Amino acid sequence: MSLIEIENVSFTYHGNKKALDDVSLSIEKGEWVSILGHNGSGKSTLSKLIVGLLKPQQGVIRVGGITLSADTVRDIRKKVGIVFQNPDNQFVGVTVRDDIAFGLENLQIEREEMIERIEHYAKKVDMYSYLNKEPHNLSGGQKQRVAIAGILAMKTDVIIFDEATAMLDPEGRERVMEYMRALNREGTTIITITHDMKEAVLSDRIVVLKDGRVLKSDKSENILKDKATLEKSNLELLLPLEIMHYLNENGIENPSLKEFLWQLSLNG
Amino acid sequence: MAIKFERVGYEYKDIDGKGYLALADVTLNINKTGEFITLIGETGSGKSTLAQHMNALLTPTEGRVHIFGMKISRETRKSKNLKLNPIRQKVGLVFQFPEYQLFEETVENDIAFGPKNFGVSEAEAKERAKKMLNIVGLDDSYLSRSPFNLSGGEKKRVSIAGILAMEPDILVLDEPTSGLDPLGRNALLEVFYDIHQKLDKTVVIITHDMNTVYEYAKRVLVMREGNLVYDGNPTQLFSRKNVKSWNLDVPDILKLRRALEEKFSITLEGETRSKAQLMAKIKEALR
Ligand SMILES: Nc1ncnc2c1ncn2[C@@H]1O[C@H](COP(=O)(O)OP(=O)(O)OP(=O)(O)O)[C@@H](O)[C@H]1O
Ligand SMILES: Nc1ncnc2c1ncn2[C@@H]1O[C@H](COP(=O)(O)OP(=O)(O)OP(=O)(O)O)[C@@H](O)[C@H]1O
Ligand SMILES: [Mg+2]
Ligand SMILES: [Mg+2]
């Protein structure tokens, strides 16, 4: 049994064409999976289905063996945390502190532990001095960092990051990626939705969506060099692999250069 | 000079009444034509705040901004003679969060709103809406959709189309490519570059993507803690040792080039600011 099982799931927003069309996908415990695909391919819809914010019109979703339904959704949300694509949709508190506290209150964490976690995770994302600020009055990147801290503090078994680093500066993005790596090593199952191949290469597996369907799901190192698949869903090769492709097309044989380019790609 | 910042400071007021200085003593000139500028810098450094001064959405709390000859300061904002509409028409600003910009019932009305507001006929505004929607990579089926019921990247595209439809003299885009798929990002950067190149307009892009900076910018502005700390060209910027200390990074092309030069003890000649240039140089070096 996989930790997350998605079986033949379809979803249509009222009056529109299918946002997800017969999607089946399993995610193992401790796995790190990236979900990639063109704008509107269904990535956010899929993530909202996994946490029970949307209900599939067809198919079944199971988390840890429990079938998602109105009765189980509360329990499943304690296991699966999600950082939304738009951090404004995440904020409920008047201050950054309240906001991080909110998720912890839902988990019935004790007061002392709560205070400890709030401070720890605020420091982790470098927002400690902003704890008393209003989340809505922060810069774009600061909002994203607060949204990330709020979910990290909940220490859920699974965390979904929906383009959660899109507005961070290079240094901040690097730090969040480091942190994802550390969490994953400690056993947290991670799902990252991204357009950035440099982030995707860090994960175990890449799932490429196109027009609401799974175009391909394979080990990251296989998808990484699969130019045809990537291009079908508006994605591009990492720069070293694009160069490699160019060398091949021009009949340039240079094994040591190619090996070097491949190694560079694997390091993101 | 189209936009001129003179010792501009801006202080936000928090709920508790405490002030927060987001801009400090910024002096800056932006030409009416011919500029392609990227505005970069760490999270919270004041980029969006600076951008909102470029079309008078914010009024400086210190100093003044001149926009097409109109002086924006605490004093002038009190005067009834200050007309902001012409400024908003001349300087188009795309927000960092598209949700702050979209408000009409349909995508078509949303894009057509700006031009109509500035006196363009209904028919012409609708014509432009359709054209701009296609330019940002969405087909006609989106015209009747609600701008709120779209994916993140689709919202971003519609918000960009709305400003393009106003045909402003200066285009200011706050992280226009974050959340776009790579094909869309490349295509839109080309659209912005075309507007700059073919119509000789000035474009200002806020971004965290160093590749965009390196491949497109003629001029780079770097913000740090409310201060403008660099105003110059990208080549010089990325050859500085302290780019990392500004929370910036080295562009992929440059990183790869340096790695290759070191690993294979070669020196590539000349600048390689595009992938095509880099590929050509590598091919040359392998001969
Ligand atoms: N609230 C909504 N109402 C109606 N249609 C929607 C809604 N949200 C998304 N859609 C549509 O469903 C499809 C999938 O959207 P989704 O947000 O899942 O895409 P995505 O892969 O996350 O895209 P992006 O990369 O732009 O964030 C798109 O065609 C979109 O227009
Ligand atoms: N409405 C507001 N009220 C109070 N402080 C604010 C407000 N908006 C922004 N700030 C603060 O002003 C500073 C500059 O914010 P700004 O949005 O200009 O940053 P930015 O450079 O655009 O950052 P990012 O890359 O994260 O978008 C930040 O420290 C932020 O917390
Ligand atoms: Mg999305
Ligand atoms: Mg900003």
Coordinates of N, CA and C in Angstrom, one line a residue, chain B residues 128-269:
Chain B
R128 N -8.7 45.1 -28.7 CA -7.4 45.0 -28.0 C -7.4 43.9 -27.0
A129 N -8.5 43.7 -26.3 CA -8.6 42.6 -25.3 C -8.3 41.3 -25.9
K130 N -8.9 41.0 -27.1 CA -8.7 39.8 -27.8 C -7.2 39.6 -28.2
K131 N -6.7 40.7 -28.8 CA -5.4 40.7 -29.3 C -4.4 40.4 -28.1
M132 N -4.5 41.1 -27.1 CA -3.6 41.0 -26.0 C -3.7 39.6 -25.3
L133 N -4.9 39.1 -25.2 CA -5.1 37.8 -24.6 C -4.3 36.8 -25.4
N134 N -4.3 36.9 -26.7 CA -3.5 36.0 -27.6 C -2.0 36.2 -27.4
I135 N -1.7 37.4 -27.3 CA -0.2 37.7 -27.1 C 0.3 37.1 -25.8
V136 N -0.5 37.1 -24.8 CA 0.0 36.4 -23.5 C -0.3 34.9 -23.5
G137 N -0.7 34.4 -24.6 CA -0.7 32.9 -24.8 C -2.0 32.2 -24.4
L138 N -3.1 33.0 -24.3 CA -4.4 32.4 -24.0 C -5.3 32.5 -25.2
D139 N -6.2 31.5 -25.5 CA -7.0 31.6 -26.6 C -8.3 32.3 -26.3
D140 N -9.1 32.5 -27.4 CA -10.4 33.3 -27.2 C -11.4 32.7 -26.2
S141 N -11.3 31.4 -26.0 CA -12.2 30.8 -25.0 C -12.1 31.4 -23.6
Y142 N -11.0 32.0 -23.3 CA -10.9 32.6 -22.0 C -11.6 34.0 -21.9
L143 N -12.0 34.6 -23.0 CA -12.6 35.9 -23.0 C -13.8 36.0 -22.0
S144 N -14.7 34.9 -22.1 CA -15.9 34.9 -21.3 C -15.7 34.3 -19.9
R145 N -14.5 33.9 -19.6 CA -14.3 33.3 -18.2 C -14.2 34.4 -17.2
S146 N -14.4 34.0 -15.9 CA -14.2 34.9 -14.8 C -12.7 34.9 -14.5
P147 N -12.1 36.1 -14.3 CA -10.7 36.2 -14.1 C -10.3 35.6 -12.7
F148 N -11.3 35.3 -11.9 CA -10.9 34.7 -10.5 C -10.9 33.2 -10.6
N149 N -11.6 32.6 -11.6 CA -11.6 31.2 -11.7 C -10.6 30.7 -12.7
L150 N -9.3 31.1 -12.5 CA -8.3 30.6 -13.4 C -7.1 30.1 -12.6
S151 N -6.2 29.4 -13.2 CA -5.0 28.9 -12.5 C -4.1 30.1 -12.3
G152 N -3.1 29.9 -11.4 CA -2.2 31.0 -11.0 C -1.6 31.7 -12.2
G153 N -1.0 30.8 -13.1 CA -0.3 31.3 -14.3 C -1.3 32.0 -15.2
E154 N -2.5 31.5 -15.3 CA -3.5 32.1 -16.2 C -3.8 33.5 -15.7
K155 N -4.0 33.7 -14.4 CA -4.3 35.0 -13.8 C -3.2 36.0 -14.1
K156 N -2.0 35.5 -14.0 CA -0.8 36.3 -14.2 C -0.9 36.9 -15.7
R157 N -1.2 36.0 -16.6 CA -1.2 36.3 -18.0 C -2.3 37.4 -18.3
V158 N -3.5 37.2 -17.7 CA -4.5 38.1 -17.9 C -4.2 39.5 -17.3
S159 N -3.5 39.5 -16.1 CA -3.2 40.8 -15.5 C -2.2 41.5 -16.4
I160 N -1.3 40.8 -17.0 CA -0.3 41.4 -17.9 C -1.0 42.0 -19.2
A161 N -2.0 41.2 -19.7 CA -2.7 41.6 -20.9 C -3.4 42.9 -20.7
G162 N -4.0 43.0 -19.5 CA -4.7 44.3 -19.1 C -3.9 45.5 -19.2
I163 N -2.6 45.4 -18.8 CA -1.8 46.6 -18.8 C -1.2 46.8 -20.3
L164 N -0.9 45.7 -21.0 CA -0.5 45.9 -22.4 C -1.5 46.6 -23.2
A165 N -2.8 46.3 -22.9 CA -3.9 46.8 -23.7 C -4.0 48.3 -23.5
M166 N -3.5 48.9 -22.5 CA -3.5 50.3 -22.3 C -2.4 51.0 -23.1
E167 N -1.5 50.2 -23.7 CA -0.4 50.8 -24.5 C 0.3 51.9 -23.8
P168 N 0.8 51.7 -22.6 CA 1.5 52.8 -21.9 C 2.8 53.1 -22.5
D169 N 3.3 54.3 -22.2 CA 4.6 54.7 -22.7 C 5.7 53.9 -22.0
I170 N 5.5 53.8 -20.7 CA 6.5 53.0 -19.9 C 5.8 51.8 -19.3
L171 N 6.4 50.7 -19.3 CA 5.9 49.4 -18.8 C 6.7 49.0 -17.6
V172 N 6.0 49.0 -16.4 CA 6.6 48.5 -15.2 C 6.0 47.2 -14.8
L173 N 6.8 46.1 -14.7 CA 6.2 44.8 -14.4 C 6.8 44.2 -13.2
D174 N 6.0 44.0 -12.2 CA 6.5 43.4 -10.9 C 6.4 41.9 -10.9
E175 N 7.6 41.3 -11.1 CA 7.7 39.8 -11.2 C 6.7 39.2 -12.2
P176 N 6.7 39.7 -13.4 CA 5.7 39.2 -14.4 C 5.9 37.7 -14.8
T177 N 7.0 37.1 -14.6 CA 7.2 35.8 -15.0 C 7.2 34.7 -13.9
S178 N 7.0 35.2 -12.7 CA 6.9 34.2 -11.6 C 5.6 33.4 -11.7
G179 N 5.7 32.1 -11.7 CA 4.4 31.3 -11.9 C 4.1 31.0 -13.3
L180 N 4.9 31.5 -14.3 CA 4.6 31.1 -15.7 C 5.4 29.9 -16.0
D181 N 4.9 29.0 -16.9 CA 5.6 27.9 -17.3 C 6.8 28.4 -18.2
P182 N 7.9 27.6 -18.3 CA 9.1 28.1 -19.0 C 8.8 28.6 -20.4
L183 N 8.0 27.9 -21.2 CA 7.7 28.4 -22.5 C 7.0 29.8 -22.5
G184 N 6.0 29.9 -21.6 CA 5.3 31.2 -21.4 C 6.2 32.3 -20.9
R185 N 7.1 31.9 -20.0 CA 8.1 32.9 -19.5 C 9.0 33.5 -20.7
N186 N 9.5 32.5 -21.5 CA 10.4 32.9 -22.6 C 9.6 33.8 -23.6
A187 N 8.4 33.3 -23.9 CA 7.6 34.0 -24.9 C 7.2 35.4 -24.4
L188 N 6.9 35.6 -23.1 CA 6.5 36.9 -22.7 C 7.7 37.8 -22.5
L189 N 8.9 37.3 -22.2 CA 10.1 38.1 -22.2 C 10.3 38.7 -23.6
E190 N 10.1 37.8 -24.6 CA 10.3 38.3 -25.9 C 9.2 39.4 -26.3
V191 N 8.0 39.2 -25.8 CA 7.0 40.3 -26.0 C 7.5 41.6 -25.4
F192 N 7.9 41.6 -24.2 CA 8.4 42.8 -23.5 C 9.6 43.4 -24.3
Y193 N 10.5 42.5 -24.7 CA 11.6 43.0 -25.4 C 11.3 43.6 -26.8
D194 N 10.3 43.0 -27.4 CA 9.8 43.6 -28.7 C 9.2 44.9 -28.5
I195 N 8.4 45.1 -27.5 CA 7.8 46.4 -27.2 C 8.9 47.5 -27.0
H196 N 10.0 47.1 -26.3 CA 11.1 47.9 -26.1 C 11.8 48.2 -27.4
Q197 N 12.1 47.2 -28.2 CA 12.9 47.3 -29.3 C 12.2 48.0 -30.5
K198 N 11.0 47.5 -30.8 CA 10.3 48.0 -32.0 C 9.6 49.3 -31.8
L199 N 9.1 49.5 -30.6 CA 8.4 50.8 -30.3 C 9.3 51.8 -29.5
D200 N 10.5 51.3 -29.2 CA 11.5 52.2 -28.5 C 11.0 52.6 -27.1
K201 N 10.2 51.7 -26.5 CA 9.7 52.1 -25.2 C 10.6 51.6 -24.1
T202 N 10.4 52.2 -22.9 CA 11.1 51.8 -21.7 C 10.3 50.8 -21.0
V203 N 11.1 49.7 -20.6 CA 10.5 48.6 -19.8 C 11.3 48.4 -18.5
V204 N 10.6 48.3 -17.4 CA 11.2 48.0 -16.1 C 10.6 46.7 -15.6
I205 N 11.5 45.7 -15.4 CA 11.0 44.4 -14.9 C 11.6 44.1 -13.5
I206 N 10.8 43.8 -12.6 CA 11.3 43.3 -11.3 C 11.3 41.7 -11.4
T207 N 12.4 41.2 -11.0 CA 12.6 39.7 -11.1 C 13.6 39.2 -10.1
H208 N 13.4 37.9 -9.8 CA 14.5 37.2 -9.0 C 15.2 36.2 -9.9
D209 N 14.9 36.2 -11.2 CA 15.6 35.3 -12.1 C 16.8 36.0 -12.7
M210 N 18.0 35.5 -12.3 CA 19.2 36.1 -12.7 C 19.4 35.9 -14.2
N211 N 18.8 34.8 -14.8 CA 19.0 34.6 -16.2 C 18.3 35.7 -17.0
T212 N 17.1 36.1 -16.6 CA 16.4 37.2 -17.2 C 17.3 38.5 -17.2
V213 N 17.9 38.7 -16.1 CA 18.7 39.9 -15.9 C 19.9 39.9 -16.9
Y214 N 20.6 38.7 -16.9 CA 21.8 38.6 -17.7 C 21.5 38.6 -19.2
E215 N 20.4 38.0 -19.6 CA 20.1 37.8 -21.0 C 19.4 39.0 -21.6
Y216 N 18.7 39.8 -20.8 CA 17.9 40.9 -21.4 C 18.3 42.3 -21.0
A217 N 18.7 42.5 -19.7 CA 18.8 43.8 -19.2 C 19.9 44.6 -19.8
K218 N 19.6 45.9 -20.1 CA 20.7 46.8 -20.4 C 21.2 47.5 -19.2
R219 N 20.3 47.7 -18.2 CA 20.6 48.4 -17.0 C 20.0 47.6 -15.8
V220 N 20.7 47.5 -14.8 CA 20.2 46.8 -13.6 C 20.2 47.7 -12.4
L221 N 19.1 47.7 -11.6 CA 19.1 48.4 -10.4 C 19.0 47.3 -9.3
V222 N 19.9 47.5 -8.2 CA 19.8 46.5 -7.1 C 19.4 47.2 -5.9
M223 N 18.4 46.7 -5.2 CA 17.9 47.3 -3.9 C 18.4 46.4 -2.8
R224 N 18.7 47.1 -1.7 CA 19.0 46.4 -0.5 C 18.6 47.2 0.7
E225 N 17.7 46.7 1.5 CA 17.2 47.3 2.7 C 16.8 48.8 2.4
G226 N 16.0 49.0 1.4 CA 15.5 50.3 1.1 C 16.4 51.2 0.3
N227 N 17.6 50.8 0.1 CA 18.6 51.6 -0.6 C 18.9 51.1 -2.0
L228 N 19.1 52.0 -2.9 CA 19.6 51.6 -4.2 C 21.1 51.4 -4.1
V229 N 21.5 50.2 -4.2 CA 23.0 50.0 -4.0 C 23.8 49.7 -5.3
Y230 N 23.1 49.6 -6.4 CA 23.8 49.4 -7.7 C 22.9 49.9 -8.8
D231 N 23.5 50.6 -9.7 CA 22.8 51.1 -10.9 C 23.8 51.0 -12.0
G232 N 23.8 49.9 -12.8 CA 24.8 49.8 -13.9 C 24.5 48.6 -14.8
N233 N 25.4 48.1 -15.5 CA 25.1 47.0 -16.4 C 25.3 45.6 -15.8
P234 N 24.7 44.6 -16.4 CA 24.7 43.3 -15.8 C 26.1 42.6 -15.8
T235 N 26.8 42.9 -16.8 CA 28.2 42.2 -16.9 C 29.0 42.6 -15.7
Q236 N 29.0 43.9 -15.4 CA 29.8 44.4 -14.3 C 29.2 43.9 -13.0
L237 N 27.9 43.8 -12.9 CA 27.3 43.4 -11.7 C 27.7 42.0 -11.3
F238 N 27.6 41.1 -12.3 CA 27.9 39.7 -12.0 C 29.4 39.4 -11.9
S239 N 30.2 40.3 -12.3 CA 31.7 40.0 -12.1 C 32.1 40.6 -10.7
R240 N 31.2 41.2 -10.0 CA 31.5 41.6 -8.6 C 31.6 40.5 -7.7
K241 N 32.4 40.6 -6.7 CA 32.5 39.4 -5.7 C 31.4 39.4 -4.7
N242 N 30.7 40.6 -4.5 CA 29.7 40.6 -3.5 C 28.3 40.4 -3.9
V243 N 28.1 39.8 -5.1 CA 26.7 39.6 -5.6 C 25.9 38.7 -4.6
K244 N 26.6 37.7 -4.0 CA 26.0 36.7 -3.1 C 25.6 37.5 -1.8
S245 N 26.3 38.4 -1.4 CA 26.0 39.1 -0.2 C 24.7 40.0 -0.3
W246 N 24.4 40.3 -1.6 CA 23.1 41.0 -1.8 C 21.9 40.0 -2.1
N247 N 22.2 38.7 -1.7 CA 21.2 37.7 -1.9 C 20.9 37.4 -3.4
L248 N 21.8 37.7 -4.2 CA 21.7 37.5 -5.7 C 22.4 36.2 -6.0
D249 N 22.4 35.8 -7.2 CA 23.1 34.6 -7.6 C 23.7 34.9 -9.0
V250 N 24.6 34.0 -9.4 CA 25.2 34.1 -10.7 C 24.3 33.4 -11.7
P251 N 24.1 34.1 -12.9 CA 23.2 33.4 -13.9 C 23.7 32.1 -14.4
D252 N 22.8 31.2 -14.8 CA 23.2 29.9 -15.2 C 24.2 29.9 -16.3
I253 N 24.1 30.7 -17.3 CA 25.0 30.8 -18.4 C 26.4 31.0 -18.0
L254 N 26.5 32.0 -17.0 CA 27.8 32.4 -16.5 C 28.4 31.3 -15.6
K255 N 27.5 30.7 -14.8 CA 28.0 29.6 -14.0 C 28.6 28.5 -14.8
L256 N 27.8 28.1 -15.8 CA 28.2 27.0 -16.6 C 29.5 27.3 -17.4
R257 N 29.6 28.5 -17.9 CA 30.8 28.9 -18.6 C 32.0 28.8 -17.7
R258 N 31.9 29.4 -16.5 CA 33.0 29.4 -15.5 C 33.4 27.9 -15.2
A259 N 32.4 27.1 -15.0 CA 32.7 25.7 -14.6 C 33.4 25.0 -15.7
L260 N 33.0 25.2 -17.0 CA 33.7 24.6 -18.1 C 35.1 25.1 -18.3
E261 N 35.3 26.4 -18.1 CA 36.6 27.0 -18.3 C 37.6 26.4 -17.2
E262 N 37.0 26.2 -16.0 CA 37.9 25.7 -15.0 C 38.2 24.2 -15.2
K263 N 37.2 23.4 -15.4 CA 37.3 22.0 -15.6 C 38.3 21.6 -16.7
F264 N 38.1 22.3 -17.9 CA 38.8 21.9 -19.0 C 40.0 22.9 -19.4
S265 N 40.3 23.7 -18.4 CA 41.4 24.7 -18.6 C 41.4 25.4 -19.9
I266 N 40.2 26.0 -20.2 CA 40.1 26.7 -21.5 C 39.6 28.1 -21.2
T267 N 39.8 29.0 -22.1 CA 39.2 30.4 -22.0 C 38.4 30.7 -23.2
L268 N 37.1 30.9 -22.9 CA 36.2 31.3 -24.0 C 36.4 32.8 -24.2
E269 N 36.4 33.2 -25.5 CA 36.6 34.6 -25.8 C 35.3 35.4 -25.8

